[in-house]
């Protein structure tokens, strides 16, 4: 049976009380690390449960795969968890330092959803003395963009919240379209909050570069064998089914933006072109595994 704390973490991830790929991976690894002292025999089951919480979360899956690999070779489970947590928690700062350089004075940045990594970049740019403003979509149906707008305005960054469908209306003012990332496949395609690909079309039309802020932990090596799974959430997040009895409601949480739309991934290893992500990520995974053994 899965550990109680693990089950609670599973619920919090599923219900979006923990949100954003890096926070999800951190919470999952923390829960597994804690469960190792209580019931090491349940490790496999605990990881399986947490992996099933949300489909489009390779950062969590990669972390668990590293734990499995190290333990299979006789390594210490708690030590590898600590090592992975160190990397996950520490991933935002180098990405922020690297990405802040893309934000110029008097620039308008358009962003979508809530990414702790994208916010870290904008915080760093502001800390570096850059004067810029942000359009933040509200991000239907769960409104994570409201979190972004609140956090940015608290940082003193002039922020305007817009409905998702107004992104094209304001795009001509933007100099940068900055988003987070949930997954990257072997081709370098970006998987992020639903609506990202639609806004990317508008950005391309307006010659606004799209950069995605991401840890290399989000590269999904399994996409060589199968497509990235896309989470489909409850229709009730969109509308109450009883108000539309004959209407089918669909609610995909993420979409795919083709690699050709992405100017670069802002990572721990600097700005990486989509076609180079797989190589960089594999090297990165190897270095973490080596340091954990
Ligand atoms: C969040 C989302 C974020 C990425 C990156 O979706 O798409 O842009 O997860 O976040 P949800 P971070 O709210 O459905 O989890 O940079 O914090 O990892």
Short mmCIF file of C-alpha atoms and ligand atoms in Angstrom, two decimals:
data_model
loop_
_atom_site.label_atom_id
_atom_site.label_comp_id
_atom_site.label_asym_id
_atom_site.label_seq_id
_atom_site.Cartn_x
_atom_site.Cartn_y
_atom_site.Cartn_z
CA UNK A 1 0.00 0.00 0.00
CA UNK A 2 1.25 3.49 -0.82
CA UNK A 3 2.49 5.67 2.02
CA UNK A 4 -0.01 8.17 3.54
CA UNK A 5 2.24 11.19 2.88
CA UNK A 6 2.77 9.99 -0.70
CA UNK A 7 -0.99 9.66 -1.18
CA UNK A 8 -1.49 13.18 0.17
CA UNK A 9 1.19 14.53 -2.20
CA UNK A 10 -0.49 12.65 -5.08
CA UNK A 11 -3.81 14.37 -4.26
CA UNK A 12 -2.19 17.79 -3.98
CA UNK A 13 -0.51 17.36 -7.38
CA UNK A 14 -3.68 16.04 -9.02
CA UNK A 15 -5.84 18.85 -7.66
CA UNK A 16 -3.24 21.46 -8.78
CA UNK A 17 -2.59 22.53 -5.21
CA UNK A 18 1.01 21.91 -6.27
CA UNK A 19 1.41 23.34 -9.76
CA UNK A 20 4.18 23.74 -12.33
CA UNK A 21 6.52 20.99 -13.50
CA UNK A 22 9.50 21.76 -11.25
CA UNK A 23 7.37 22.17 -8.11
CA UNK A 24 5.65 18.87 -8.95
CA UNK A 25 8.98 17.05 -9.37
CA UNK A 26 10.32 18.53 -6.13
CA UNK A 27 7.18 17.52 -4.19
CA UNK A 28 7.28 14.00 -5.66
CA UNK A 29 10.94 13.41 -4.83
CA UNK A 30 10.47 14.86 -1.32
CA UNK A 31 7.55 12.49 -0.70
CA UNK A 32 9.51 9.48 -1.95
CA UNK A 33 12.57 10.44 0.11
CA UNK A 34 10.46 10.71 3.26
CA UNK A 35 8.75 7.40 2.57
CA UNK A 36 12.12 5.63 2.25
CA UNK A 37 12.66 5.83 6.03
CA UNK A 38 9.17 4.58 6.83
CA UNK A 39 8.63 1.81 4.31
CA UNK A 40 11.40 1.25 1.73
CA UNK A 41 9.56 -1.79 0.36
CA UNK A 42 6.77 0.47 -0.94
CA UNK A 43 9.15 2.58 -3.05
CA UNK A 44 8.02 1.15 -6.39
CA UNK A 45 4.36 1.56 -5.60
CA UNK A 46 4.86 5.07 -4.23
CA UNK A 47 6.65 6.21 -7.37
CA UNK A 48 4.03 4.61 -9.62
CA UNK A 49 1.23 6.41 -7.82
CA UNK A 50 2.96 9.79 -8.02
CA UNK A 51 3.79 9.29 -11.72
CA UNK A 52 0.13 8.66 -12.43
CA UNK A 53 -0.95 12.00 -10.90
CA UNK A 54 -0.36 13.98 -14.11
CA UNK A 55 0.50 12.63 -17.56
CA UNK A 56 2.68 15.39 -19.02
CA UNK A 57 5.39 15.54 -16.33
CA UNK A 58 8.74 14.10 -17.49
CA UNK A 59 10.70 16.05 -14.84
CA UNK A 60 9.04 13.85 -12.20
CA UNK A 61 9.43 10.69 -14.30
CA UNK A 62 13.11 11.41 -15.04
CA UNK A 63 13.77 12.00 -11.33
CA UNK A 64 12.18 8.67 -10.44
CA UNK A 65 14.01 6.87 -13.22
CA UNK A 66 17.32 8.18 -11.77
CA UNK A 67 16.33 6.95 -8.31
CA UNK A 68 15.52 3.50 -9.77
CA UNK A 69 18.79 3.33 -11.69
CA UNK A 70 20.95 4.33 -8.72
CA UNK A 71 19.22 1.96 -6.31
CA UNK A 72 19.49 -0.88 -8.80
CA UNK A 73 23.24 -0.38 -8.77
CA UNK A 74 23.23 -0.55 -4.97
CA UNK A 75 23.38 3.23 -4.42
CA UNK A 76 21.80 4.96 -1.44
CA UNK A 77 18.17 5.96 -2.12
CA UNK A 78 18.10 8.93 0.24
CA UNK A 79 21.40 10.25 -1.09
CA UNK A 80 20.19 10.16 -4.69
CA UNK A 81 16.93 11.91 -3.70
CA UNK A 82 18.98 14.63 -1.98
CA UNK A 83 21.17 15.00 -5.08
CA UNK A 84 18.15 15.31 -7.40
CA UNK A 85 16.43 17.79 -5.08
CA UNK A 86 19.61 19.86 -5.04
CA UNK A 87 19.50 20.04 -8.86
CA UNK A 88 15.75 20.68 -9.12
CA UNK A 89 15.77 23.42 -6.47
CA UNK A 90 18.93 24.96 -7.87
CA UNK A 91 17.77 24.90 -11.51
CA UNK A 92 15.94 28.23 -11.50
CA UNK A 93 18.85 30.52 -10.62
CA UNK A 94 21.20 29.74 -13.54
CA UNK A 95 18.21 29.82 -15.91
CA UNK A 96 17.16 33.19 -14.48
CA UNK A 97 20.65 34.64 -14.88
CA UNK A 98 20.84 33.40 -18.46
CA UNK A 99 17.32 34.43 -19.51
CA UNK A 100 17.40 37.87 -17.89
CA UNK A 101 19.72 39.04 -20.66
CA UNK A 102 16.91 38.60 -23.20
CA UNK A 103 14.76 41.20 -21.43
CA UNK A 104 15.66 44.66 -22.67
CA UNK A 105 14.75 48.13 -21.41
CA UNK A 106 11.32 49.34 -22.55
CA UNK A 107 10.50 45.85 -23.83
CA UNK A 108 7.03 44.33 -23.59
CA UNK A 109 7.03 40.65 -22.67
CA UNK A 110 4.01 38.45 -23.25
CA UNK A 111 3.63 35.35 -21.10
CA UNK A 112 1.13 32.52 -20.68
CA UNK A 113 0.21 30.43 -17.63
CA UNK A 114 2.38 30.29 -14.50
CA UNK A 115 5.94 29.08 -14.66
CA UNK A 116 8.14 29.56 -11.60
CA UNK A 117 11.12 29.49 -13.97
CA UNK A 118 9.79 32.20 -16.31
CA UNK A 119 8.91 34.34 -13.26
CA UNK A 120 12.48 33.82 -11.94
CA UNK A 121 13.83 35.23 -15.24
CA UNK A 122 11.61 38.30 -15.06
CA UNK A 123 12.51 38.80 -11.38
CA UNK A 124 16.20 38.63 -12.26
CA UNK A 125 15.77 41.08 -15.16
CA UNK A 126 14.01 43.49 -12.82
CA UNK A 127 16.79 42.96 -10.21
CA UNK A 128 19.32 43.81 -12.92
CA UNK A 129 17.57 47.18 -13.30
CA UNK A 130 15.69 46.47 -16.55
CA UNK A 131 12.53 48.50 -17.10
CA UNK A 132 9.93 46.49 -18.99
CA UNK A 133 6.27 45.53 -18.83
CA UNK A 134 4.39 42.30 -19.12
CA UNK A 135 1.15 41.07 -20.61
CA UNK A 136 0.04 37.98 -18.74
CA UNK A 137 -2.82 35.85 -20.04
CA UNK A 138 -5.32 34.75 -17.40
CA UNK A 139 -4.96 31.13 -18.69
CA UNK A 140 -8.30 29.40 -18.89
CA UNK A 141 -9.64 27.21 -17.44
CA UNK A 142 -7.65 27.17 -14.14
CA UNK A 143 -6.40 30.79 -14.27
CA UNK A 144 -2.76 30.09 -13.39
CA UNK A 145 -1.96 33.35 -15.23
CA UNK A 146 -3.52 35.24 -12.33
CA UNK A 147 -0.74 33.88 -10.12
CA UNK A 148 1.84 35.13 -12.64
CA UNK A 149 0.22 38.57 -12.82
CA UNK A 150 0.08 38.86 -9.01
CA UNK A 151 3.67 37.72 -8.52
CA UNK A 152 5.05 40.05 -11.20
CA UNK A 153 3.13 43.08 -9.98
CA UNK A 154 4.32 42.34 -6.41
CA UNK A 155 7.86 42.53 -7.81
CA UNK A 156 7.10 46.02 -9.11
CA UNK A 157 6.90 44.95 -12.75
CA UNK A 158 4.08 46.78 -14.59
CA UNK A 159 1.75 43.92 -15.49
CA UNK A 160 -1.45 43.82 -17.50
CA UNK A 161 -3.68 40.76 -17.38
CA UNK A 162 -5.54 39.84 -20.56
CA UNK A 163 -7.90 37.07 -21.61
CA UNK A 164 -6.16 34.31 -23.53
CA UNK A 165 -7.91 35.21 -26.75
CA UNK A 166 -6.53 38.79 -26.59
CA UNK A 167 -2.93 37.57 -27.01
CA UNK A 168 -2.95 38.23 -30.77
CA UNK A 169 -4.53 41.65 -30.22
CA UNK A 170 -1.55 42.75 -28.09
CA UNK A 171 1.21 40.77 -29.77
CA UNK A 172 2.34 43.67 -32.02
CA UNK A 173 3.54 45.45 -28.86
CA UNK A 174 5.66 42.52 -27.67
CA UNK A 175 9.39 41.99 -28.09
CA UNK A 176 9.47 38.60 -26.40
CA UNK A 177 7.03 35.73 -25.87
CA UNK A 178 8.31 33.93 -22.77
CA UNK A 179 6.76 30.73 -21.41
CA UNK A 180 7.68 27.83 -19.17
CA UNK A 181 7.77 24.21 -20.25
CA UNK A 182 6.34 20.89 -19.16
CA UNK A 183 8.04 18.60 -21.62
CA UNK A 184 10.35 18.61 -24.65
CA UNK A 185 10.41 15.69 -27.08
CA UNK A 186 13.40 14.35 -28.99
CA UNK A 187 12.62 16.67 -31.92
CA UNK A 188 12.75 19.72 -29.66
CA UNK A 189 8.98 20.35 -29.77
CA UNK A 190 7.66 22.21 -26.73
CA UNK A 191 4.81 20.93 -24.56
CA UNK A 192 3.32 23.64 -22.39
CA UNK A 193 -0.02 24.92 -21.12
CA UNK A 194 -2.90 24.64 -23.55
CA UNK A 195 -3.00 27.73 -25.75
CA UNK A 196 0.79 28.11 -26.02
CA UNK A 197 0.83 26.83 -29.61
CA UNK A 198 -1.95 29.22 -30.64
CA UNK A 199 -0.11 32.21 -29.17
CA UNK A 200 3.12 30.94 -30.77
CA UNK A 201 1.42 31.22 -34.18
CA UNK A 202 0.62 34.83 -33.44
CA UNK A 203 4.18 35.47 -32.19
CA UNK A 204 5.62 34.01 -35.39
CA UNK A 205 3.31 36.14 -37.53
CA UNK A 206 4.50 39.24 -35.62
CA UNK A 207 8.19 38.12 -35.68
CA UNK A 208 8.26 38.00 -31.89
CA UNK A 209 10.77 35.39 -30.65
CA UNK A 210 9.45 32.59 -28.45
CA UNK A 211 11.76 31.42 -25.68
CA UNK A 212 10.89 28.70 -23.21
CA UNK A 213 12.40 28.71 -19.72
CA UNK A 214 13.14 25.15 -18.67
CA UNK A 215 15.31 22.80 -16.74
CA UNK A 216 16.78 20.02 -18.89
CA UNK A 217 14.98 17.69 -16.47
CA UNK A 218 11.91 18.21 -18.67
CA UNK A 219 13.37 16.52 -21.73
CA UNK A 220 11.43 13.28 -22.23
CA UNK A 221 13.72 10.52 -23.54
CA UNK A 222 10.75 8.15 -23.95
CA UNK A 223 9.46 10.25 -26.87
CA UNK A 224 11.85 8.26 -29.12
CA UNK A 225 9.42 5.37 -28.56
CA UNK A 226 6.02 7.03 -28.04
CA UNK A 227 4.51 10.52 -28.36
CA UNK A 228 4.45 12.77 -25.30
CA UNK A 229 1.22 12.00 -23.38
CA UNK A 230 -1.14 14.96 -23.09
CA UNK A 231 -3.11 15.23 -19.88
CA UNK A 232 -6.85 15.67 -20.33
CA UNK A 233 -8.56 17.14 -17.29
CA UNK A 234 -12.09 17.14 -15.91
CA UNK A 235 -14.74 18.81 -18.17
CA UNK A 236 -16.09 20.51 -15.02
CA UNK A 237 -13.05 22.84 -15.08
CA UNK A 238 -14.49 24.28 -18.31
CA UNK A 239 -18.22 24.31 -17.56
CA UNK A 240 -20.84 22.46 -15.52
CA UNK A 241 -21.96 19.57 -17.69
CA UNK A 242 -25.57 19.79 -16.42
CA UNK A 243 -25.86 23.29 -17.95
CA UNK A 244 -24.94 21.83 -21.37
CA UNK A 245 -26.52 18.35 -21.26
CA UNK A 246 -26.07 17.57 -24.96
CA UNK A 247 -22.65 19.16 -25.36
CA UNK A 248 -19.39 17.25 -25.20
CA UNK A 249 -16.72 19.17 -23.27
CA UNK A 250 -12.99 18.52 -23.81
CA UNK A 251 -10.25 19.90 -21.60
CA UNK A 252 -6.67 19.14 -22.68
CA UNK A 253 -4.20 20.71 -20.26
CA UNK A 254 -1.22 21.05 -22.61
CA UNK A 255 -0.42 21.37 -26.30
CA UNK A 256 2.54 20.91 -28.60
CA UNK A 257 4.35 23.85 -30.14
CA UNK A 258 6.58 22.64 -33.00
CA UNK A 259 10.33 23.11 -32.56
CA UNK A 260 10.46 25.50 -35.54
CA UNK A 261 8.43 28.04 -33.54
CA UNK A 262 10.84 27.99 -30.59
CA UNK A 263 13.84 30.31 -30.87
CA UNK A 264 15.54 28.76 -27.85
CA UNK A 265 15.22 26.92 -24.57
CA UNK A 266 16.71 28.85 -21.66
CA UNK A 267 18.30 26.09 -19.56
CA UNK A 268 20.91 25.41 -16.86
CA UNK A 269 23.31 24.83 -19.77
CA UNK A 270 22.57 28.22 -21.37
CA UNK A 271 20.33 28.91 -24.36
CA UNK A 272 19.89 25.68 -26.28
CA UNK A 273 18.47 25.35 -29.80
CA UNK A 274 15.54 22.92 -30.00
CA UNK A 275 17.51 20.47 -32.13
CA UNK A 276 20.30 20.31 -29.52
CA UNK A 277 18.12 19.66 -26.47
CA UNK A 278 18.28 15.86 -26.61
CA UNK A 279 22.09 15.79 -26.68
CA UNK A 280 22.42 18.38 -23.90
CA UNK A 281 19.80 16.69 -21.72
CA UNK A 282 21.39 13.25 -22.02
CA UNK A 283 24.75 14.71 -20.97
CA UNK A 284 23.04 16.47 -18.07
CA UNK A 285 21.30 13.28 -16.90
CA UNK A 286 24.61 11.38 -17.02
CA UNK A 287 26.35 14.00 -14.90
CA UNK A 288 23.63 13.85 -12.23
CA UNK A 289 23.71 10.06 -12.17
CA UNK A 290 27.49 10.08 -11.88
CA UNK A 291 27.37 12.51 -8.97
CA UNK A 292 24.69 10.41 -7.24
CA UNK A 293 26.54 7.10 -7.39
C1 LIG B 1 1.96 24.76 -15.60
C2 LIG B 1 2.73 25.07 -16.81
C3 LIG B 1 4.07 25.71 -16.60
C4 LIG B 1 5.15 24.66 -16.61
C5 LIG B 1 6.47 25.20 -16.12
O1 LIG B 1 0.84 23.93 -15.85
O2 LIG B 1 2.36 24.79 -17.95
O3 LIG B 1 4.35 26.65 -17.58
O4 LIG B 1 4.79 23.58 -15.76
O5 LIG B 1 6.43 25.57 -14.77
P1 LIG B 1 -0.05 23.44 -14.60
P2 LIG B 1 7.78 25.64 -13.90
O6 LIG B 1 -0.50 24.66 -13.87
O7 LIG B 1 -1.15 22.68 -15.24
O8 LIG B 1 0.85 22.57 -13.72
O9 LIG B 1 8.67 26.59 -14.62
O10 LIG B 1 7.34 26.15 -12.57
O11 LIG B 1 8.36 24.27 -13.86
#
